[in-house]
Tab-separated table of C-alpha atoms in Angstrom:
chain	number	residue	atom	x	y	z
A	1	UNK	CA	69.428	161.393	112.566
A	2	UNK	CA	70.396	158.956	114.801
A	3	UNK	CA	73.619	156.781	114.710
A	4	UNK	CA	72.803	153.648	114.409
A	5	UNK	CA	75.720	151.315	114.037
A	6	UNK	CA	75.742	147.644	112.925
A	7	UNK	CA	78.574	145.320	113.548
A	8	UNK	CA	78.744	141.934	111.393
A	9	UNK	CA	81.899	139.689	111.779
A	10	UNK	CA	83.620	136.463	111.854
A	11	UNK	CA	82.998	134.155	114.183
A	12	UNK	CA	86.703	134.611	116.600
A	13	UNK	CA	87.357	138.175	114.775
A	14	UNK	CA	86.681	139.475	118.035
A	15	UNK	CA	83.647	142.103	116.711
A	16	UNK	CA	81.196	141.089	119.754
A	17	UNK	CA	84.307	142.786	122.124
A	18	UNK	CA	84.566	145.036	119.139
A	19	UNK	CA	80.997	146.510	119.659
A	20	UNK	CA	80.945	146.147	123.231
A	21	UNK	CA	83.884	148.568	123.333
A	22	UNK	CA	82.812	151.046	120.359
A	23	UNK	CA	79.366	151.358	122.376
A	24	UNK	CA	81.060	151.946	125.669
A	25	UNK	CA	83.670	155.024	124.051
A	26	UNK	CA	80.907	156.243	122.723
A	27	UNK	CA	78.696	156.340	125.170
A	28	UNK	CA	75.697	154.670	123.781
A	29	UNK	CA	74.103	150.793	123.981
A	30	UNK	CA	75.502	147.857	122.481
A	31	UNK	CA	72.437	145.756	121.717
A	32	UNK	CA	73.663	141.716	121.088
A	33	UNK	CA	72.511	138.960	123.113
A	34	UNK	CA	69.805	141.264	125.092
A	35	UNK	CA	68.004	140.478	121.646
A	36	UNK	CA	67.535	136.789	122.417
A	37	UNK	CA	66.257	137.679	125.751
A	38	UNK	CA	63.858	140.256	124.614
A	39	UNK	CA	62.715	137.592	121.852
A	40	UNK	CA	62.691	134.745	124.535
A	41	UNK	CA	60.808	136.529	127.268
A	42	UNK	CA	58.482	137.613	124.735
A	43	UNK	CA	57.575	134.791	123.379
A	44	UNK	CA	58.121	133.100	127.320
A	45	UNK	CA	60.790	130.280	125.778
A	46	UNK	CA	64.393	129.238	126.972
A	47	UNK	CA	66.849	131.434	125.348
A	48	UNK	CA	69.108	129.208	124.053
A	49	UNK	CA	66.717	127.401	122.308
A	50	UNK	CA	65.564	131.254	120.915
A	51	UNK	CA	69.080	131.443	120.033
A	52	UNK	CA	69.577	128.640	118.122
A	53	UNK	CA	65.809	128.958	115.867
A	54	UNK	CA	66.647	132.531	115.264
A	55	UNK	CA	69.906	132.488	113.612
A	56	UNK	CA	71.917	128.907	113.523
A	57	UNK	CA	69.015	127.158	112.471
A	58	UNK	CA	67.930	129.018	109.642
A	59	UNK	CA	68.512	126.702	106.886
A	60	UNK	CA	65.022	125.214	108.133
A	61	UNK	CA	63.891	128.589	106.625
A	62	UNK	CA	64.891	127.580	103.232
A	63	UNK	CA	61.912	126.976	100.601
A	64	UNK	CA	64.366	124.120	99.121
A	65	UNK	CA	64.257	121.664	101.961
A	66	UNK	CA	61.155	122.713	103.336
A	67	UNK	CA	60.085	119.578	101.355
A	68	UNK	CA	62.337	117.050	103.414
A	69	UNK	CA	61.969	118.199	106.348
A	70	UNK	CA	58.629	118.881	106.089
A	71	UNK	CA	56.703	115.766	107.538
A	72	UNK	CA	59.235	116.192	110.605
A	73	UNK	CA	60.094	119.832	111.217
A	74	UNK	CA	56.446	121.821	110.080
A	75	UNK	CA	56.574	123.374	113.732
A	76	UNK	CA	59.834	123.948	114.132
A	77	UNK	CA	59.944	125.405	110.894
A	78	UNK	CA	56.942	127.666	111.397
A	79	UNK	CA	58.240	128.420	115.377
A	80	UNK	CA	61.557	129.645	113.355
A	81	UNK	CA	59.928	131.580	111.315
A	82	UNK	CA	58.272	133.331	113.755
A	83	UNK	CA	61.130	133.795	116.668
A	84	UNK	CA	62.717	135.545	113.146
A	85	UNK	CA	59.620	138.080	112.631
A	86	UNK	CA	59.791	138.618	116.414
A	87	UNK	CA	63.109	139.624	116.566
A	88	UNK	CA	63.306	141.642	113.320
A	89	UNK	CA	60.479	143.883	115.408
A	90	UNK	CA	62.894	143.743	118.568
A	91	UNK	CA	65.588	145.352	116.378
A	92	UNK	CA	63.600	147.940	114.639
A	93	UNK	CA	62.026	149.291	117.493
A	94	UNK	CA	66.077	149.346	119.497
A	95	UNK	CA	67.246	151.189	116.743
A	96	UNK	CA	63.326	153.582	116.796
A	97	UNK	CA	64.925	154.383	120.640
A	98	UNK	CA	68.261	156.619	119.431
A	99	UNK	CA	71.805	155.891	118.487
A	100	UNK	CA	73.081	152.077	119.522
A	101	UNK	CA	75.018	149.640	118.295
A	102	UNK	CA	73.892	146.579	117.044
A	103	UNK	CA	76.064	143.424	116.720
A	104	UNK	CA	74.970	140.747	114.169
A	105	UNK	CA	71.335	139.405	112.956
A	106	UNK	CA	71.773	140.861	110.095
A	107	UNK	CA	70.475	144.377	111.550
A	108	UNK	CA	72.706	145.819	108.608
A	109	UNK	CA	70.016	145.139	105.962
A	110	UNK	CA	66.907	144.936	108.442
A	111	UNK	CA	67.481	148.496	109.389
A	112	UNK	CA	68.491	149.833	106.017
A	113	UNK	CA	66.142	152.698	106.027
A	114	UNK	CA	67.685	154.109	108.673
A	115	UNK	CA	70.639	154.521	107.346
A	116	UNK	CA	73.197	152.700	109.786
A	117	UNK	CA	76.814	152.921	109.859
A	118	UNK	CA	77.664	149.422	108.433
A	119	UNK	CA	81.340	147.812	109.911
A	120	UNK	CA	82.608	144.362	108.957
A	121	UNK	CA	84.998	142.569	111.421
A	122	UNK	CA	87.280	139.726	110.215
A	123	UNK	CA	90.722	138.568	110.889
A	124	UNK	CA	92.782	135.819	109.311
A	125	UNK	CA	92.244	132.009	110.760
A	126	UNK	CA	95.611	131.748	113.024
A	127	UNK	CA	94.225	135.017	115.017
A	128	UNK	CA	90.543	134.038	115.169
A	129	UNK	CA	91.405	130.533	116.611
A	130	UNK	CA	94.055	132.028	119.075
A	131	UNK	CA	90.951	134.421	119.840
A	132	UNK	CA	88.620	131.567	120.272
A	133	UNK	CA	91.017	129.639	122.474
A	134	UNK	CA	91.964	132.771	125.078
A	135	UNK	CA	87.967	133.190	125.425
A	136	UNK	CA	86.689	129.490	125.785
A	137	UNK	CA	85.442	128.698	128.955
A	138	UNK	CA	86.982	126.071	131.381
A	139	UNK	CA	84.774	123.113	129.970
A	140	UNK	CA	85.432	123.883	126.600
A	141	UNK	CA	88.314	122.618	125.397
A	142	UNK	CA	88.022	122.186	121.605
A	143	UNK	CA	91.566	121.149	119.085
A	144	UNK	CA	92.258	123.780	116.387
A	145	UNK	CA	90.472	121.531	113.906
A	146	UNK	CA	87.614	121.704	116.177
A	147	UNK	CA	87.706	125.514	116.407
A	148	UNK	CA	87.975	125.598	112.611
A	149	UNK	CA	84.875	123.447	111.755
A	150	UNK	CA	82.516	125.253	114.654
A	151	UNK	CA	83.911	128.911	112.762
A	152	UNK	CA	83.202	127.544	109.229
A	153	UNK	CA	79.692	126.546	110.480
A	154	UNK	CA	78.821	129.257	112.424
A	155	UNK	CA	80.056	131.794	109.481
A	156	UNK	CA	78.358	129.636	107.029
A	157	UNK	CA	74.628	130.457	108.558
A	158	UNK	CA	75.699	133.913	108.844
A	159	UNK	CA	76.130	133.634	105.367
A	160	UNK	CA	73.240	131.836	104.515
A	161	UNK	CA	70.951	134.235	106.686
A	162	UNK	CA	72.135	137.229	105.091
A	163	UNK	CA	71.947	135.478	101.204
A	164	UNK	CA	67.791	135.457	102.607
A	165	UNK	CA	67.555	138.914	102.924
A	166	UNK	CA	70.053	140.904	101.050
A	167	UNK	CA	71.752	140.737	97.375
A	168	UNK	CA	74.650	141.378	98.515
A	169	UNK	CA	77.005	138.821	100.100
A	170	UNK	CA	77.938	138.075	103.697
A	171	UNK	CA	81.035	139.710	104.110
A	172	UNK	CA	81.699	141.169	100.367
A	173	UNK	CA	82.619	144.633	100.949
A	174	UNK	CA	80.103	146.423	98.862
A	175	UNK	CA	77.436	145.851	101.473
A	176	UNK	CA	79.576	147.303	104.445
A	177	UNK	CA	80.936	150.771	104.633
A	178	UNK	CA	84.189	149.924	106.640
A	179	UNK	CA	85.541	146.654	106.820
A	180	UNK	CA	88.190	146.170	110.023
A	181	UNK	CA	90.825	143.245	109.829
A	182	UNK	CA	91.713	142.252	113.161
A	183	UNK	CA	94.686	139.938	112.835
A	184	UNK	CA	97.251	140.272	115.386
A	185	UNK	CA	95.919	143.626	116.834
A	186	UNK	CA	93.829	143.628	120.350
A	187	UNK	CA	90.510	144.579	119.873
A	188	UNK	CA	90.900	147.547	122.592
A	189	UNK	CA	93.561	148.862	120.505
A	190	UNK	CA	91.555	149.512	118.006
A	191	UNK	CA	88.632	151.133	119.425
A	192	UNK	CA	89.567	154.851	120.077
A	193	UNK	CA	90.267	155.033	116.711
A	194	UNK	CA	86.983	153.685	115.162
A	195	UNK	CA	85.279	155.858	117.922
A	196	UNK	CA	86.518	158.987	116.650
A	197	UNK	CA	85.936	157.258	112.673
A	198	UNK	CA	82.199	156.842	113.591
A	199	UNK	CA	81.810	160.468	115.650
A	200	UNK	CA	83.179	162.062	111.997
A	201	UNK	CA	80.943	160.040	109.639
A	202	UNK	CA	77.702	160.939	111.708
A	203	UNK	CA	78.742	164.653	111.631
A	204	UNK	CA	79.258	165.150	108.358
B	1	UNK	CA	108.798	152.298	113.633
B	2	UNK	CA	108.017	154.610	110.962
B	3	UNK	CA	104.110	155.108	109.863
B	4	UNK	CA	103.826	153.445	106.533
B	5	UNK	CA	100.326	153.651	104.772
B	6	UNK	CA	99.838	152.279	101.694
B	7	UNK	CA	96.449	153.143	99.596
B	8	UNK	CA	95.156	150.906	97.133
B	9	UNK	CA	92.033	152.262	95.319
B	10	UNK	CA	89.459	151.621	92.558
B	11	UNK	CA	89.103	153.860	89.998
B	12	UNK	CA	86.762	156.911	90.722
B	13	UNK	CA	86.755	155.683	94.580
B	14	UNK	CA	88.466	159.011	95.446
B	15	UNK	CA	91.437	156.958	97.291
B	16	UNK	CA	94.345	159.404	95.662
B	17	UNK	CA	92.560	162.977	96.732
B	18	UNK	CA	91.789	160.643	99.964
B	19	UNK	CA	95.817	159.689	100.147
B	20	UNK	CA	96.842	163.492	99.472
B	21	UNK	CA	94.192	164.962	102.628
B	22	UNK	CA	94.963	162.302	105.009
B	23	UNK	CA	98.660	162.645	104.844
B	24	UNK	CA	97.888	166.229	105.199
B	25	UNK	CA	96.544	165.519	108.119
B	26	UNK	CA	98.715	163.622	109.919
B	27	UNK	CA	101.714	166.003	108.680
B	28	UNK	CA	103.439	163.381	106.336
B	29	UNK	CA	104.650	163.214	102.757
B	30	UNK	CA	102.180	161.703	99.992
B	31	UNK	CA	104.071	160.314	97.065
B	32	UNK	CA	101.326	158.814	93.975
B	33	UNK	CA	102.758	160.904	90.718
B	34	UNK	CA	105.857	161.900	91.967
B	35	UNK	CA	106.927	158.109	92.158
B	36	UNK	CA	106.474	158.127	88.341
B	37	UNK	CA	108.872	161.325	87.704
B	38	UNK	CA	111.678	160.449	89.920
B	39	UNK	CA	111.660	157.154	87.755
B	40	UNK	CA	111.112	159.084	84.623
B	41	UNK	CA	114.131	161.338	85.717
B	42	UNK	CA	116.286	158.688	86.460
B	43	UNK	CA	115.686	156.787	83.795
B	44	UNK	CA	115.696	160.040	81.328
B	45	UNK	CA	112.380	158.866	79.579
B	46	UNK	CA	108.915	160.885	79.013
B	47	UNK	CA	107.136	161.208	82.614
B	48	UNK	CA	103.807	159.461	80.457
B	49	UNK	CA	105.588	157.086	78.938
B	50	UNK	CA	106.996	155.842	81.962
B	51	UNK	CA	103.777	155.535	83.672
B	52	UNK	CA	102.073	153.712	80.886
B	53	UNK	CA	104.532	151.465	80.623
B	54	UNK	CA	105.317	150.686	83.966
B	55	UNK	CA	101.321	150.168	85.367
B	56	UNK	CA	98.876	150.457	83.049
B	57	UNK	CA	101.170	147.906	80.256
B	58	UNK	CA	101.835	145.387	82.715
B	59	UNK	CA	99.995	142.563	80.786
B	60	UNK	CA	103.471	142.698	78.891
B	61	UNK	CA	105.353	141.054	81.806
B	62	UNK	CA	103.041	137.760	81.567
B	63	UNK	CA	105.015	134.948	79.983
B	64	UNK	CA	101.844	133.686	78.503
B	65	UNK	CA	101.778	136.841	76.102
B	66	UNK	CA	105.336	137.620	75.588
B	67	UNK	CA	105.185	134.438	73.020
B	68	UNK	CA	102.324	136.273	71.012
B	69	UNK	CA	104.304	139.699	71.098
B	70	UNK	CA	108.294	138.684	71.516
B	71	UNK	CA	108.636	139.666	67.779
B	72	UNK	CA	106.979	143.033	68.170
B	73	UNK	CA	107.953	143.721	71.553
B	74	UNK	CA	110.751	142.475	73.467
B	75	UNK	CA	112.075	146.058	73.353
B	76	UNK	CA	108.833	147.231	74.736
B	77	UNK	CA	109.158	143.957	77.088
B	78	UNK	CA	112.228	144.873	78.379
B	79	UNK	CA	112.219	147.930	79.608
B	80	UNK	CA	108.594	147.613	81.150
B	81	UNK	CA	110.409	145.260	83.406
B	82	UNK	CA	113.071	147.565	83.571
B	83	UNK	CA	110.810	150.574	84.860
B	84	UNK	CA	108.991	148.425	87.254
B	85	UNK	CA	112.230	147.335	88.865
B	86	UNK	CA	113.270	151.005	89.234
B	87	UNK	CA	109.667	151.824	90.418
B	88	UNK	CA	109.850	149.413	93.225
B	89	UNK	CA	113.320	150.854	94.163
B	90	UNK	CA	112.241	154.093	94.450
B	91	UNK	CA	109.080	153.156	96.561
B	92	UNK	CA	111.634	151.160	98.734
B	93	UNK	CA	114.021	153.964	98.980
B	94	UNK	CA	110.771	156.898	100.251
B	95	UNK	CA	109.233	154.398	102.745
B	96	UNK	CA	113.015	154.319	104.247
B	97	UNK	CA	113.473	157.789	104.576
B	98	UNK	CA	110.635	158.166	107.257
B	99	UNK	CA	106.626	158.060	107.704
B	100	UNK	CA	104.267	158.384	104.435
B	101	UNK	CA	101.241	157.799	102.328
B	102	UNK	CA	101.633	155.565	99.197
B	103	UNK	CA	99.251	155.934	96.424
B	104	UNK	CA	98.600	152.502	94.507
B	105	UNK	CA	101.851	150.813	92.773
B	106	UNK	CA	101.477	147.475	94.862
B	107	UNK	CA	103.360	149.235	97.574
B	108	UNK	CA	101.595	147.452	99.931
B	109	UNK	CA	103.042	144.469	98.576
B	110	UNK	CA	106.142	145.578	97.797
B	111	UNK	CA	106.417	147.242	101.195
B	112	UNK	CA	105.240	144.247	103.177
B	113	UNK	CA	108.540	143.530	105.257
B	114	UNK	CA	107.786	147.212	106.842
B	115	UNK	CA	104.446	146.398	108.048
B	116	UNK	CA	102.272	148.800	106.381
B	117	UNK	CA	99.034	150.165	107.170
B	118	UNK	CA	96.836	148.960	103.833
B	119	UNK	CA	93.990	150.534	103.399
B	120	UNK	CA	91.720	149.695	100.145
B	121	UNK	CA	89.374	152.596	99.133
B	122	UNK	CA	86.245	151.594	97.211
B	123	UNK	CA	82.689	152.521	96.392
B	124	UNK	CA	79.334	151.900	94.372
B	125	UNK	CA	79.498	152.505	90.520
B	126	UNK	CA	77.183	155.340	90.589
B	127	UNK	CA	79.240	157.399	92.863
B	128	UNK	CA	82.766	156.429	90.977
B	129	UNK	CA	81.061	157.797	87.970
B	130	UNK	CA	79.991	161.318	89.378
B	131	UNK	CA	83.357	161.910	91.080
B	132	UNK	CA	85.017	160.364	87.381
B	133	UNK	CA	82.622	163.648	85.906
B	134	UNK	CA	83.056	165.907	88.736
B	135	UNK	CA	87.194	165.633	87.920
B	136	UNK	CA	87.128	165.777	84.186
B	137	UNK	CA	89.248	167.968	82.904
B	138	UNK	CA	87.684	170.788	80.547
B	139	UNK	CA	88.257	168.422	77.659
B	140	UNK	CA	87.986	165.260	78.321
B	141	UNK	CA	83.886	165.198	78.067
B	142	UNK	CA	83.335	161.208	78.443
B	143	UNK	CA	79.843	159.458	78.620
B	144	UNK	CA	78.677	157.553	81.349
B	145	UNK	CA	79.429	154.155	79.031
B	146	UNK	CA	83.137	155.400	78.001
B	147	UNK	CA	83.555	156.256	81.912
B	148	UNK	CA	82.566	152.577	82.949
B	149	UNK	CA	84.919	150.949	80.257
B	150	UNK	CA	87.691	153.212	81.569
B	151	UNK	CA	87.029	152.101	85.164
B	152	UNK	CA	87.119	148.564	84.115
B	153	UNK	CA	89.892	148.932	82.059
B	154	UNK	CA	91.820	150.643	84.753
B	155	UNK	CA	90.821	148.523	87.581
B	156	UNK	CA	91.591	145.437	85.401
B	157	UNK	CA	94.868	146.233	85.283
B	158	UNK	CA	95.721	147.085	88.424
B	159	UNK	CA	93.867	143.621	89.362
B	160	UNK	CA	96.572	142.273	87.029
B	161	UNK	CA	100.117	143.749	88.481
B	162	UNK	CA	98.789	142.471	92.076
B	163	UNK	CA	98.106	138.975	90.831
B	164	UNK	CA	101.677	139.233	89.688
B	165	UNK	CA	103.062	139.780	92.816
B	166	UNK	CA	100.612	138.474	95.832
B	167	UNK	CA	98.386	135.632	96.292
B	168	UNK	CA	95.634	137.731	97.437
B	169	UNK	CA	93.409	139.728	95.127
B	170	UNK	CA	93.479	142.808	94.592
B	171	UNK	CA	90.574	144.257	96.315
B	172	UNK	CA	89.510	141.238	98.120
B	173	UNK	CA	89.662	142.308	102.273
B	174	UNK	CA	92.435	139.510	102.873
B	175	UNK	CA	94.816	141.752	101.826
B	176	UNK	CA	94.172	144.947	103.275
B	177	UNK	CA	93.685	146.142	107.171
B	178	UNK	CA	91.075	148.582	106.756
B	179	UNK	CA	88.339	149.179	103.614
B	180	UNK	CA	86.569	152.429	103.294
B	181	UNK	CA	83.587	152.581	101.233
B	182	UNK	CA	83.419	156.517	99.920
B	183	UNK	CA	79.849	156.020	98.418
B	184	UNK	CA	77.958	159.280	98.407
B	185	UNK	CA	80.862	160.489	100.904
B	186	UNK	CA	82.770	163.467	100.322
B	187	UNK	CA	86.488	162.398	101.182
B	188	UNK	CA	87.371	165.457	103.494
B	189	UNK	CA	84.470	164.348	105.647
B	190	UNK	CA	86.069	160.949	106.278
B	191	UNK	CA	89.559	161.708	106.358
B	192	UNK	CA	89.701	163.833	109.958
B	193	UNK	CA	87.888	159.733	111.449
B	194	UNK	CA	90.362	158.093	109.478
B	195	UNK	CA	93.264	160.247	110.794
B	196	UNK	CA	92.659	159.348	114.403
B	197	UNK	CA	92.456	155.724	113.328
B	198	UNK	CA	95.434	155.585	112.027
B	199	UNK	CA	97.597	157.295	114.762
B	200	UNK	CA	95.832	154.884	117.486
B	201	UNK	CA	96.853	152.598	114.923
B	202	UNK	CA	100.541	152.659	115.465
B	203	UNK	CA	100.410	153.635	119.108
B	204	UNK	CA	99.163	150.549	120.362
């Protein structure tokens, strides 16, 4: 069986680093943003805009407003639909290749069949905007409050992706098998632990 | 700083045979019962009655009720208040003798100015049930509906003391570091990961 690990988190828990790091101590690939560009050169469009239809815009996916925003959106709404299929097939056949880790897009309930190693990553506001500020770029200088909204959204279509496609709720612990609070602790700190958490639950 | 882990479980999750292993594996005491006898000793009452009274009776402490039973039950009242005082002194008094596991008791409340180590040990219904069965004593032969209603029961209660004394709930990830989910797990398989995490835990 292979070990397939999924990694879902809160936006500034630090779980992209967290997954990054797992993968590298355990000597396997850490599949995250390579699935935009497999989606985007696939389907030969930018990959930010992939990006953004895939998973931030998928309230367009909802049945409910499909009415409103129907006269307007009808492609964009169908083009989402579609960048979702093709990446759902991106995953599945990553996770068909041997043991990886997968961070976000839901690959938790995607690859369920395969039995994956689900993790939760979270951490408590202060320490996911301190986290946020230490990583922004040069040109992005956003206020606390500003952090705060762009986490609240960002965890919000997590959330509402994951309410699509599971009965379980985004970040409730009954759909995870190890949740991992962050607060305070660096992420690299944390990791040689997990590794050897992960390397036990596979070889049971 | 000495290794404090507190273990907070629901009912049938496995978390106290999960307590005893790990601190068996990292070479440190585990105190769960033997918090209830040193207060039973010191307080020269019945080892049972002292732990009814002082967890699974703690709806006595709410003022809203002691109205409805103050005629009854201010006795009763009383000393519940009494034991939990004297409970909360002894856990105080093992975490400052050195490093240990601490089975339920809000010690990871009560213990919060040592920084513990909380870790909340869950799992699916099903699997509570056929550990709850697996355990039974030759005896006690419970259905699968009495089992349920003692889970609830249980778990309600401990829901209750933590209300009393945090502002997170009791189960809810907030409150914990780490949340192992012991579905369809045997707990000696996850306890040699779950070791290592911990000691790279407080190395950092």
């Amino acid at each position: 069986m292979s070990k397939i690990i999924t990694i879902s988190r809160e936006f500034g828990s630090g779980g992209r680093e967290l997954g990054k790091r797992l993968a590298e101590a355990l000597n396997i690939p850490c599949y995250d943003y390579q699935i935009i560009e497999m989606v985007a050169e696939k389907q030969g469009l930018d990959k930010d805009y992939v990006e953004n239809a895939s998973e931030r815009d998928i309230r367009a996916f909802y049945p409910t407003t499909i009415g409103v925003r129907f006269s307007a959106s009808t492609y964009f709404i169908n083009q989402s639909v579609e960048l979702f299929t093709e990446q759902t097939k991106v995953i599945r056949e990553l996770a068909e290749k041997g043991d990886c880790i997968i961070v976000g897009r839901c690959a938790d309930v995607l690859l369920s069949g395969k039995n994956p190693l689900n993790i939760f990553v979270y951490a408590d506001k202060a320490s996911k905007i301190k986290r946020c500020q230490a990583r922004a770029k040069g040109d992005e200088n956003l206020s606390e409050k500003e952090i705060e909204k762009k986490m609240k959204e960002i965890d919000k279509s997590r959330a509402d992706l994951r309410k699509m496609l599971s009965d379980t709720k985004w970040g409730d612990k009954e759909g995870y098998h190890l949740l991992v609070n962050t607060s305070g602790k660096e992420i690299k700190s944390i990791v040689p632990g997990l590794a050897a958490y992960v390397n036990a639950y596979f070889n049971e």
